[in-house]
Amino acid sequence: MTSAFRRLIAASMLAGFGAWSAAAQTAPTGAAPAAVAPAYTPTNAAGQIEVVLKDHVFTPSQIRVPAGKRTQLLIKNQDPTADEFDSSALKVEKVVGGNSEGVVRLRELDPGTYPFMGEFNPTTAQGVVIAE
């Protein structure tokens, strides 16, 4: 490869990369940003939010729900021991046996953050419901 050919390739590459760099691209002016709907936690076919308790940890640990709408959580305890879904903020207590499932019914919530925990493993089994 000749040195002139290498310079030509290098110049072409620099010109091409410059056109695609973030600095070369600009956002349209005067356009209002699109409204973004809150990303609520997905539900199953029954309309319940599935929450798995495994190794004494809730997944997901952050649950987003629409404010003002009743919601059901399907707690799937995959641990061999029982635990209690407990939240004074949500005014809910529900014992779910080991390798079992239980449904927690949430009332219509005002916008806000509502912590919950596993009563029998409060240092690891923690989470929050966010009503938006």
Coordinates of C-alpha atoms in Angstrom, one line a residue:
M1 CA 0.0 0.0 0.0
T2 CA 1.5 3.4 -1.0
S3 CA 1.7 6.2 1.4
A4 CA -0.5 8.4 -0.8
F5 CA -3.2 5.7 -0.7
R6 CA -2.9 5.4 3.1
R7 CA -3.3 9.2 3.4
L8 CA -6.4 9.0 1.2
I9 CA -7.9 6.3 3.3
A10 CA -7.1 8.2 6.5
A11 CA -8.7 11.4 5.2
S12 CA -11.8 9.5 4.1
M13 CA -12.1 7.9 7.5
L14 CA -11.7 11.1 9.3
A15 CA -14.3 12.8 7.2
G16 CA -16.7 9.9 7.6
F17 CA -16.3 9.7 11.3
G18 CA -16.8 13.4 11.7
A19 CA -20.1 13.2 10.0
W20 CA -21.3 10.6 12.4
S21 CA -19.9 12.0 15.6
A22 CA -22.3 13.2 18.3
A23 CA -21.0 16.7 18.0
A24 CA -21.8 16.8 14.3
Q25 CA -25.5 15.8 14.9
T26 CA -27.8 18.5 16.2
A27 CA -31.3 18.2 17.6
P28 CA -34.2 20.0 15.8
T29 CA -34.9 23.4 17.2
G30 CA -38.3 24.6 18.3
A31 CA -39.7 21.1 18.8
A32 CA -41.3 20.4 22.1
P33 CA -40.1 17.1 23.8
A34 CA -42.5 14.3 23.5
A35 CA -44.5 13.5 26.6
V36 CA -43.4 10.3 28.2
A37 CA -45.9 8.1 30.0
P38 CA -44.7 6.6 33.3
A39 CA -43.3 3.1 32.9
Y40 CA -45.5 1.0 35.1
T41 CA -44.4 -2.5 36.2
P42 CA -45.7 -5.0 33.7
T43 CA -48.6 -7.3 34.7
N44 CA -49.4 -10.9 33.9
A45 CA -52.5 -12.1 31.9
A46 CA -54.6 -11.8 35.1
G47 CA -53.6 -8.1 35.5
Q48 CA -51.3 -8.9 38.6
I49 CA -47.8 -7.7 39.1
E50 CA -45.6 -10.7 39.7
V51 CA -43.0 -10.3 42.5
V52 CA -40.6 -13.1 43.1
L53 CA -39.1 -13.7 46.6
K54 CA -35.9 -15.7 46.2
D55 CA -32.9 -15.9 48.5
H56 CA -34.9 -13.5 50.7
V57 CA -34.8 -10.8 48.1
F58 CA -37.8 -9.3 46.2
T59 CA -37.6 -8.9 42.4
P60 CA -38.5 -6.4 41.2
S61 CA -37.7 -4.4 44.3
Q62 CA -39.2 -1.3 42.8
I63 CA -42.8 -1.5 41.6
R64 CA -44.4 1.3 39.7
V65 CA -48.2 1.5 39.7
P66 CA -50.8 4.0 38.6
A67 CA -52.0 6.2 41.4
G68 CA -55.7 6.0 42.1
K69 CA -56.1 2.4 40.8
R70 CA -56.4 -0.8 42.7
T71 CA -53.5 -3.2 42.1
Q72 CA -52.8 -6.8 42.9
L73 CA -49.3 -8.2 43.5
L74 CA -48.8 -12.0 43.0
I75 CA -46.0 -12.9 45.5
K76 CA -44.1 -16.0 44.3
N77 CA -42.1 -17.2 47.2
Q78 CA -39.4 -19.4 45.7
D79 CA -37.6 -19.9 49.1
P80 CA -38.2 -23.0 51.1
T81 CA -39.3 -21.0 54.1
A82 CA -42.3 -18.7 54.7
D83 CA -42.0 -15.0 54.7
E84 CA -44.5 -12.2 55.4
F85 CA -45.0 -9.4 52.8
D86 CA -45.4 -6.4 55.2
S87 CA -45.9 -2.7 54.8
S88 CA -47.3 -0.3 57.3
A89 CA -47.4 2.4 54.6
L90 CA -49.6 0.1 52.4
K91 CA -51.5 -1.2 55.4
V92 CA -50.8 -4.8 54.2
E93 CA -49.6 -8.0 55.8
K94 CA -49.6 -11.3 53.9
V95 CA -47.7 -14.5 55.0
V96 CA -46.7 -16.6 51.9
G97 CA -45.5 -20.1 52.6
G98 CA -42.2 -21.5 51.3
N99 CA -42.5 -22.5 47.6
S100 CA -45.9 -21.0 47.5
E101 CA -47.8 -18.0 46.0
G102 CA -50.0 -15.4 47.6
V103 CA -52.0 -12.4 46.3
V104 CA -51.6 -8.9 48.0
R105 CA -54.4 -6.5 47.1
L106 CA -53.4 -2.8 47.2
R107 CA -56.0 -0.1 47.7
E108 CA -56.2 3.0 45.4
L109 CA -53.0 4.8 46.3
D110 CA -52.2 8.5 46.3
P111 CA -49.1 9.5 44.4
G112 CA -46.1 8.6 46.6
T113 CA -43.6 6.0 47.7
Y114 CA -44.6 3.1 49.9
P115 CA -41.9 0.8 51.3
F116 CA -42.4 -2.9 52.0
M117 CA -40.3 -5.7 53.4
G118 CA -40.2 -9.4 54.2
E119 CA -41.0 -9.4 57.9
F120 CA -38.9 -12.5 58.6
N121 CA -35.9 -11.2 56.6
P122 CA -36.1 -7.4 56.8
T123 CA -32.5 -6.7 56.1
T124 CA -32.5 -8.3 52.6
A125 CA -36.2 -8.6 51.6
Q126 CA -37.0 -4.9 50.9
G127 CA -38.7 -3.0 48.2
V128 CA -40.9 0.0 47.4
V129 CA -44.2 0.6 45.6
I130 CA -44.2 3.9 43.7
A131 CA -47.6 5.3 42.8
E132 CA -47.6 7.8 40.0

